[in-house]
Amino acid sequence: MTITLLEVISGDEAWELIKAANQFNDPPGEGMQYIMAKFSVTYHTDIGGEDRPLELNSVDFSYSTSSYRIEDLPRVVEPDPAFDIELYEGATGEGWVVFLANADEESPKAVFLDALWFDLK
């Protein structure tokens, strides 16, 4: 599979989109900001040969501070399309993942399946 970071939105713009996605989403809090990242995934080859779908969602991600402290994702309803993907061989899907970071974070990172790291700035 191939995973690509397509777009990053942060700060007030991200909060407005998150608030619009669900009125019960909590604001980021004092000194914090939401970071939205849109990822695309292409499932190239079903190596098991069983014609089973590849299932991915936002829980496959975590957040890393610039000091490499790993944190869980916030509990929010993501804007559409959310990163909740079921793909068969040859298919592509995309969606948003929401992270919560200190507003002054210099080098926020998304971590996919504890193996791939993406800069969020």
C-alpha positions as CSV (number, residue, x, y, z in Angstrom):
1,M,0.0,0.0,0.0
2,T,1.0,3.6,-0.4
3,I,-0.1,6.3,2.1
4,T,0.3,10.0,1.3
5,L,-0.3,13.2,3.3
6,L,-2.4,15.4,1.0
7,E,-3.3,18.4,3.2
8,V,-2.9,19.9,6.6
9,I,-5.2,22.5,8.3
10,S,-4.6,23.8,11.8
11,G,-5.6,26.5,14.3
12,D,-8.8,28.4,14.1
13,E,-9.6,27.1,10.6
14,A,-9.4,23.5,11.8
15,W,-11.5,24.2,14.8
16,E,-14.3,25.8,12.7
17,L,-14.4,22.7,10.5
18,I,-14.4,20.3,13.5
19,K,-17.1,22.3,15.2
20,A,-19.2,22.2,12.0
21,A,-18.7,18.4,11.8
22,N,-20.4,17.9,15.2
23,Q,-21.8,20.5,17.6
24,F,-20.7,18.4,20.5
25,N,-17.0,18.3,19.6
26,D,-15.0,20.1,22.4
27,P,-12.9,23.1,21.7
28,P,-9.2,22.5,21.8
29,G,-8.6,24.2,25.1
30,E,-6.3,27.0,26.3
31,G,-2.9,26.9,24.5
32,M,-3.9,24.0,22.3
33,Q,-4.9,23.7,18.7
34,Y,-6.5,21.0,16.4
35,I,-4.5,19.8,13.4
36,M,-6.4,18.1,10.6
37,A,-4.5,16.0,8.2
38,K,-6.0,14.4,5.0
39,F,-4.4,11.2,4.0
40,S,-4.8,9.1,0.8
41,V,-4.2,5.3,0.8
42,T,-3.8,3.1,-2.3
43,Y,-4.0,-0.7,-1.7
44,H,-1.8,-2.1,-4.4
45,T,-1.5,-5.8,-3.7
46,D,-3.5,-8.3,-1.6
47,I,-0.5,-10.4,-0.6
48,G,-2.7,-12.9,1.1
49,G,-4.5,-13.6,-2.1
50,E,-7.8,-14.0,-0.3
51,D,-9.6,-11.0,-1.8
52,R,-10.1,-9.5,1.7
53,P,-10.4,-5.7,2.2
54,L,-7.7,-3.6,3.9
55,E,-9.5,-1.8,6.7
56,L,-7.9,1.4,8.2
57,N,-9.2,4.2,10.4
58,S,-8.0,7.1,12.5
59,V,-7.0,4.8,15.4
60,D,-4.1,3.6,13.2
61,F,-2.6,7.0,13.9
62,S,-1.0,8.6,16.9
63,Y,0.5,12.0,17.5
64,S,4.1,12.9,18.3
65,T,5.4,16.1,19.8
66,S,8.8,17.6,18.6
67,S,10.3,15.8,21.6
68,Y,8.9,12.5,20.3
69,R,6.4,12.0,23.1
70,I,3.6,9.9,21.6
71,E,0.0,10.9,22.4
72,D,-3.4,9.5,21.6
73,L,-5.8,11.2,19.3
74,P,-8.6,13.4,20.6
75,R,-12.1,12.1,20.8
76,V,-13.8,14.1,18.1
77,V,-16.1,13.5,15.1
78,E,-13.9,14.2,12.1
79,P,-15.1,16.3,9.2
80,D,-16.1,14.4,6.1
81,P,-14.6,12.3,4.7
82,A,-13.3,10.8,7.9
83,F,-10.3,8.4,7.6
84,D,-12.4,5.2,7.9
85,I,-11.4,3.2,4.8
86,E,-12.1,-0.2,3.5
87,L,-10.2,-1.0,0.3
88,Y,-9.9,-3.9,-2.0
89,E,-6.8,-4.5,-4.1
90,G,-6.3,-1.6,-6.6
91,A,-8.6,0.8,-4.8
92,T,-7.8,4.2,-3.3
93,G,-9.4,6.1,-0.4
94,E,-8.8,9.2,1.6
95,G,-10.0,10.9,4.7
96,W,-9.3,13.3,7.6
97,V,-7.5,12.5,10.9
98,V,-7.6,15.0,13.7
99,F,-4.7,15.6,16.1
100,L,-4.5,17.8,19.2
101,A,-1.3,19.8,19.8
102,N,0.2,22.6,21.8
103,A,-0.4,25.8,19.8
104,D,3.3,26.6,19.9
105,E,4.5,23.1,18.9
106,E,7.4,23.5,16.5
107,S,7.4,20.1,14.8
108,P,4.2,18.1,15.2
109,K,4.1,14.7,13.6
110,A,1.5,12.1,12.6
111,V,2.6,8.5,13.2
112,F,0.9,5.7,11.2
113,L,0.9,2.2,12.5
114,D,3.9,3.0,14.7
115,A,6.1,3.0,11.6
116,L,5.6,5.9,9.2
117,W,6.0,9.5,10.3
118,F,4.6,12.6,8.7
119,D,5.4,16.3,9.4
120,L,2.3,18.2,10.1
121,K,3.8,21.7,9.5
